[in-house]
PDB file of C-alpha atoms in Angstrom:
ATOM      1  CA  VAL A 167     107.043  92.499  87.451  1.00 91.00           C
ATOM      2  CA  LEU A 168     105.876  90.128  83.980  1.00 89.00           C
ATOM      3  CA  ALA A 169     103.738  88.425  86.003  1.00 91.00           C
ATOM      4  CA  THR A 170     102.014  91.830  86.971  1.00 92.00           C
ATOM      5  CA  LEU A 171     102.797  92.723  83.948  1.00 90.00           C
ATOM      6  CA  PHE A 172     100.520  89.641  82.105  1.00 89.00           C
ATOM      7  CA  VAL A 173      97.911  90.403  84.436  1.00 90.00           C
ATOM      8  CA  PHE A 174      97.614  94.113  84.500  1.00 88.00           C
ATOM      9  CA  ILE A 175      98.062  94.987  80.597  1.00 88.00           C
ATOM     10  CA  LEU A 176      96.003  92.108  79.400  1.00 86.00           C
ATOM     11  CA  HIS A 177      93.406  93.008  81.278  1.00 84.00           C
ATOM     12  CA  GLY A 178      93.536  96.754  80.664  1.00 85.00           C
ATOM     13  CA  ARG A 179      94.166  96.885  76.668  1.00 85.00           C
ATOM     14  CA  SER A 180      90.072  97.026  76.280  1.00 80.00           C
ATOM     15  CA  TYR A 181      90.487 100.437  77.368  1.00 85.00           C
ATOM     16  CA  VAL A 182      92.498 101.306  75.087  1.00 85.00           C
ATOM     17  CA  PRO A 183      90.764  99.533  71.442  1.00 80.00           C
ATOM     18  CA  GLU A 184      94.109 101.389  69.462  1.00 83.00           C
ATOM     19  CA  LEU A 185      96.356  98.928  70.761  1.00 80.00           C
ATOM     20  CA  TYR A 186      94.409  96.357  68.289  1.00 80.00           C
ATOM     21  CA  ASP A 187      95.452  97.968  65.010  1.00 83.00           C
ATOM     22  CA  VAL A 188      99.303  97.667  66.093  1.00 85.00           C
ATOM     23  CA  PRO A 189      99.909  94.022  65.321  1.00 87.00           C
ATOM     24  CA  VAL A 190     103.295  94.504  67.419  1.00 87.00           C
ATOM     25  CA  LEU A 191     101.661  96.317  70.434  1.00 84.00           C
ATOM     26  CA  ASN A 192      98.329  93.881  69.935  1.00 83.00           C
ATOM     27  CA  PHE A 193     100.898  91.253  70.309  1.00 85.00           C
ATOM     28  CA  ILE A 194     102.621  92.690  73.706  1.00 83.00           C
ATOM     29  CA  THR A 195      99.547  93.418  75.074  1.00 85.00           C
ATOM     30  CA  GLY A 196      97.570  89.810  74.687  1.00 85.00           C
ATOM     31  CA  LEU A 197     100.202  88.257  76.431  1.00 85.00           C
ATOM     32  CA  PRO A 198      97.928  85.710  78.714  1.00 88.00           C
ATOM     33  CA  ALA A 199      96.766  87.002  81.978  1.00 88.00           C
ATOM     34  CA  TRP A 200      97.025  82.948  83.308  1.00 87.00           C
ATOM     35  CA  ALA A 201     100.416  82.607  83.008  1.00 90.00           C
ATOM     36  CA  GLY A 202     101.158  85.900  85.104  1.00 91.00           C
ATOM     37  CA  VAL A 203      98.730  84.395  87.376  1.00 92.00           C
ATOM     38  CA  TRP A 204      99.974  80.331  87.517  1.00 90.00           C
ATOM     39  CA  ILE A 205     103.471  82.606  88.331  1.00 93.00           C
ATOM     40  CA  PHE A 206     102.228  83.707  91.273  1.00 93.00           C
ATOM     41  CA  PHE A 207     101.424  80.476  92.191  1.00 92.00           C
ATOM     42  CA  PHE A 208     104.967  79.413  91.712  1.00 90.00           C
ATOM     43  CA  LEU A 209     106.063  82.144  94.061  1.00 93.00           C
ATOM     44  CA  SER A 210     103.719  81.436  97.020  1.00 92.00           C
ATOM     45  CA  GLY A 211     104.233  77.502  96.939  1.00 90.00           C
ATOM     46  CA  TYR A 212     108.136  78.051  96.493  1.00 92.00           C
ATOM     47  CA  THR A 213     107.703  81.321  99.403  1.00 94.00           C
ATOM     48  CA  LEU A 214     105.711  79.010 101.771  1.00 93.00           C
ATOM     49  CA  GLY A 215     108.171  76.187 101.411  1.00 90.00           C
ATOM     50  CA  LEU A 216     111.592  78.270 102.035  1.00 93.00           C
ATOM     51  CA  GLY A 217     109.399  79.459 105.309  1.00 93.00           C
ATOM     52  CA  PHE A 218     108.576  75.523 106.269  1.00 92.00           C
ATOM     53  CA  PHE A 219     112.220  74.873 105.507  1.00 88.00           C
ATOM     54  CA  GLY A 220     113.428  77.296 107.629  1.00 90.00           C
ATOM     55  CA  ASN A 221     111.768  76.248 110.079  1.00 89.00           C
ATOM     56  CA  ARG A 222     109.891  79.341 110.222  1.00 92.00           C
ATOM     57  CA  TYR A 223     106.299  77.415 110.143  1.00 91.00           C
ATOM     58  CA  LYS A 224     106.383  74.889 113.250  1.00 88.00           C
ATOM     59  CA  ILE A 225     104.774  72.461 112.036  1.00 91.00           C
ATOM     60  CA  PHE A 226     107.357  70.150 114.324  1.00 88.00           C
ATOM     61  CA  THR A 227     108.249  69.493 117.972  1.00 86.00           C
ATOM     62  CA  GLU A 228     111.426  69.880 119.219  1.00 84.00           C
ATOM     63  CA  GLU A 229     111.675  66.025 119.265  1.00 88.00           C
ATOM     64  CA  ASN A 230     111.752  65.844 115.488  1.00 84.00           C
ATOM     65  CA  LYS A 231     107.845  64.951 116.227  1.00 90.00           C
ATOM     66  CA  PHE A 232     104.166  66.226 114.293  1.00 91.00           C
ATOM     67  CA  SER A 233     103.314  68.374 116.093  1.00 93.00           C
ATOM     68  CA  PHE A 234      99.478  69.270 115.441  1.00 94.00           C
ATOM     69  CA  LYS A 235      98.490  72.699 117.590  1.00 94.00           C
ATOM     70  CA  GLY A 236     101.469  73.755 114.608  1.00 94.00           C
ATOM     71  CA  LEU A 237      99.357  72.681 112.168  1.00 95.00           C
ATOM     72  CA  ILE A 238      96.298  74.070 113.211  1.00 96.00           C
ATOM     73  CA  ARG A 239      98.430  77.761 114.464  1.00 95.00           C
ATOM     74  CA  PHE A 240      99.552  77.559 110.305  1.00 96.00           C
ATOM     75  CA  TYR A 241      96.556  77.254 109.395  1.00 96.00           C
ATOM     76  CA  TRP A 242      94.910  79.704 111.400  1.00 97.00           C
ATOM     77  CA  GLY A 243      97.554  82.480 110.446  1.00 95.00           C
ATOM     78  CA  ARG A 244      97.138  81.952 107.040  1.00 95.00           C
ATOM     79  CA  PHE A 245      92.776  82.546 108.051  1.00 97.00           C
ATOM     80  CA  LEU A 246      92.953  85.523 109.175  1.00 97.00           C
ATOM     81  CA  ARG A 247      96.149  87.037 106.281  1.00 94.00           C
ATOM     82  CA  LEU A 248      93.467  86.071 103.962  1.00 95.00           C
ATOM     83  CA  ALA A 249      89.980  86.049 104.958  1.00 97.00           C
ATOM     84  CA  PRO A 250      88.808  88.695 106.836  1.00 97.00           C
ATOM     85  CA  LEU A 251      89.568  91.533 104.214  1.00 97.00           C
ATOM     86  CA  TYR A 252      87.910  88.771 101.644  1.00 97.00           C
ATOM     87  CA  PHE A 253      84.400  88.290 103.664  1.00 97.00           C
ATOM     88  CA  VAL A 254      84.898  92.175 104.041  1.00 97.00           C
ATOM     89  CA  PHE A 255      85.185  92.834 100.192  1.00 97.00           C
ATOM     90  CA  LEU A 256      81.732  89.895  99.953  1.00 96.00           C
ATOM     91  CA  LEU A 257      80.257  92.154 102.124  1.00 96.00           C
ATOM     92  CA  LEU A 258      80.971  95.460 100.527  1.00 96.00           C
ATOM     93  CA  TRP A 259      80.487  93.980  97.317  1.00 95.00           C
ATOM     94  CA  ASP A 260      77.353  92.738  97.607  1.00 95.00           C
ATOM     95  CA  LEU A 261      75.865  95.666  99.812  1.00 95.00           C
ATOM     96  CA  LEU A 262      76.842  97.974  97.696  1.00 94.00           C
ATOM     97  CA  PHE A 263      76.823  96.304  93.859  1.00 93.00           C
ATOM     98  CA  ALA A 264      74.976  93.267  93.765  1.00 93.00           C
ATOM     99  CA  LYS A 265      71.407  94.326  95.926  1.00 91.00           C
ATOM    100  CA  GLY A 266      70.905  90.652  97.150  1.00 91.00           C
ATOM    101  CA  PHE A 267      73.617  88.629  94.428  1.00 95.00           C
ATOM    102  CA  PHE A 268      73.999  86.066  97.176  1.00 95.00           C
ATOM    103  CA  LEU A 269      70.634  86.017  98.796  1.00 94.00           C
ATOM    104  CA  LYS A 270      69.917  84.790  94.693  1.00 94.00           C
ATOM    105  CA  ASN A 271      72.764  82.744  94.223  1.00 94.00           C
ATOM    106  CA  PRO A 272      73.485  80.404  97.705  1.00 94.00           C
ATOM    107  CA  LYS A 273      75.788  77.556  95.438  1.00 94.00           C
ATOM    108  CA  THR A 274      77.770  80.426  94.636  1.00 94.00           C
ATOM    109  CA  LEU A 275      78.403  82.052  97.926  1.00 95.00           C
ATOM    110  CA  LEU A 276      79.000  78.842  99.212  1.00 96.00           C
ATOM    111  CA  HIS A 277      81.793  78.230  97.453  1.00 96.00           C
ATOM    112  CA  LEU A 278      83.420  81.462  98.216  1.00 96.00           C
ATOM    113  CA  ILE A 279      82.967  81.074 101.758  1.00 96.00           C
ATOM    114  CA  THR A 280      84.550  77.487 101.711  1.00 96.00           C
ATOM    115  CA  PHE A 281      87.248  78.865  99.362  1.00 96.00           C
ATOM    116  CA  SER A 282      86.162  76.016  96.571  1.00 95.00           C
ATOM    117  CA  PHE A 283      84.885  79.046  93.390  1.00 95.00           C
ATOM    118  CA  ASN A 284      86.341  78.425  90.305  1.00 91.00           C
ATOM    119  CA  GLY A 285      84.858  81.009  88.691  1.00 88.00           C
ATOM    120  CA  ASN A 286      81.963  79.202  87.702  1.00 88.00           C
ATOM    121  CA  GLY A 287      78.551  81.462  88.805  1.00 83.00           C
ATOM    122  CA  GLY A 288      80.660  84.615  89.428  1.00 79.00           C
ATOM    123  CA  VAL A 289      79.993  87.704  87.774  1.00 85.00           C
ATOM    124  CA  GLY A 290      81.817  91.903  87.267  1.00 85.00           C
ATOM    125  CA  GLY A 291      83.146  92.318  90.208  1.00 87.00           C
ATOM    126  CA  ILE A 292      83.232  88.526  91.798  1.00 92.00           C
ATOM    127  CA  GLY A 293      85.104  86.278  89.575  1.00 88.00           C
ATOM    128  CA  HIS A 294      88.404  86.993  90.384  1.00 88.00           C
ATOM    129  CA  LEU A 295      87.850  85.692  93.181  1.00 93.00           C
ATOM    130  CA  TRP A 296      88.286  82.605  92.447  1.00 93.00           C
ATOM    131  CA  TYR A 297      92.358  83.164  93.068  1.00 92.00           C
ATOM    132  CA  VAL A 298      91.695  83.346  96.257  1.00 94.00           C
ATOM    133  CA  SER A 299      90.300  79.935  96.377  1.00 95.00           C
ATOM    134  CA  ILE A 300      93.451  78.522  94.507  1.00 93.00           C
ATOM    135  CA  VAL A 301      95.345  80.080  97.001  1.00 94.00           C
ATOM    136  CA  MET A 302      93.541  79.101 100.105  1.00 95.00           C
ATOM    137  CA  GLN A 303      94.017  75.562  98.634  1.00 94.00           C
ATOM    138  CA  ILE A 304      97.575  75.695  98.734  1.00 92.00           C
ATOM    139  CA  TYR A 305      97.959  76.469 101.833  1.00 94.00           C
ATOM    140  CA  LEU A 306      95.921  73.435 103.113  1.00 94.00           C
ATOM    141  CA  LEU A 307      97.926  71.564 100.965  1.00 91.00           C
ATOM    142  CA  LEU A 308     101.648  72.464 101.563  1.00 91.00           C
ATOM    143  CA  PRO A 309     102.672  71.395 104.900  1.00 94.00           C
ATOM    144  CA  PHE A 310     100.950  67.749 103.745  1.00 89.00           C
ATOM    145  CA  ILE A 311     104.164  68.068 100.768  1.00 86.00           C
ATOM    146  CA  TYR A 312     105.789  69.234 103.066  1.00 89.00           C
ATOM    147  CA  LEU A 313     105.604  66.342 105.020  1.00 87.00           C
ATOM    148  CA  LEU A 314     106.466  64.514 101.794  1.00 82.00           C
ATOM    149  CA  THR A 315     109.455  65.929 100.779  1.00 83.00           C
ATOM    150  CA  ARG A 316     111.161  67.017 104.262  1.00 85.00           C
ATOM    151  CA  LYS A 317     113.018  63.262 104.504  1.00 83.00           C
ATOM    152  CA  LEU A 318     114.016  63.021 101.363  1.00 86.00           C
ATOM    153  CA  LYS A 319     118.342  62.232 101.037  1.00 84.00           C
ATOM    154  CA  ASN A 320     118.614  62.715  96.520  1.00 88.00           C
ATOM    155  CA  ARG A 321     117.385  64.475  93.884  1.00 88.00           C
ATOM    156  CA  LYS A 322     115.815  60.474  92.608  1.00 92.00           C
ATOM    157  CA  GLN A 323     113.651  60.784  95.693  1.00 89.00           C
ATOM    158  CA  THR A 324     112.935  64.666  94.526  1.00 87.00           C
ATOM    159  CA  ALA A 325     112.142  64.170  91.272  1.00 90.00           C
ATOM    160  CA  ILE A 326     110.055  61.056  91.871  1.00 90.00           C
ATOM    161  CA  VAL A 327     108.173  62.461  94.849  1.00 85.00           C
ATOM    162  CA  PHE A 328     107.194  65.581  92.444  1.00 85.00           C
ATOM    163  CA  PHE A 329     106.282  64.657  89.210  1.00 91.00           C
ATOM    164  CA  ALA A 330     104.241  62.183  91.397  1.00 90.00           C
ATOM    165  CA  VAL A 331     102.615  65.088  93.600  1.00 83.00           C
ATOM    166  CA  LEU A 332     102.319  66.527  89.722  1.00 86.00           C
ATOM    167  CA  ALA A 333     100.236  63.870  88.368  1.00 93.00           C
ATOM    168  CA  ALA A 334      98.104  64.065  91.247  1.00 89.00           C
ATOM    169  CA  GLY A 335      97.612  67.823  90.747  1.00 82.00           C
ATOM    170  CA  PHE A 336      96.687  67.418  87.171  1.00 86.00           C
ATOM    171  CA  PHE A 337      94.097  64.544  87.834  1.00 89.00           C
ATOM    172  CA  VAL A 338      92.314  66.256  90.057  1.00 84.00           C
ATOM    173  CA  ARG A 339      92.283  69.300  87.868  1.00 77.00           C
ATOM    174  CA  ASN A 340      90.353  67.434  85.615  1.00 81.00           C
TER     175      ASN A 340
END
């Protein structure tokens, strides 16, 4: 609920200019939307992790061997969950509102369709789609993080792997 409120209220406050005049309301409506988005990222990662550890996503066989077929099935399921509606949105947005934006900006289109869009080159109507790219990247990485963590025996090993993944993410990001 807080994550949704952080995002919704900050983006909606520009439609009620009087909020800026009341210090308490200005503060409450100015809570960072990015914090709400990160809460959603953590929840997505956590629930996917539960799915892996609960054997919902069968990337290991009954004999406890890695299943490439299971990994592809996981990726395909995640792709089908997000991509079709995402691509329809892009098409309709370009046809109805942007009137050929993608023909004039093929680099932005390439980033959007390869899920590597980070908001740069975006305009009103598609700038928010960086979130979908990040979620797809989480989907790509999580099976490998699961492979690293499934054999951990104690908290010390778990902490070491956690901080290694955190550091790797920090260095990739920066």
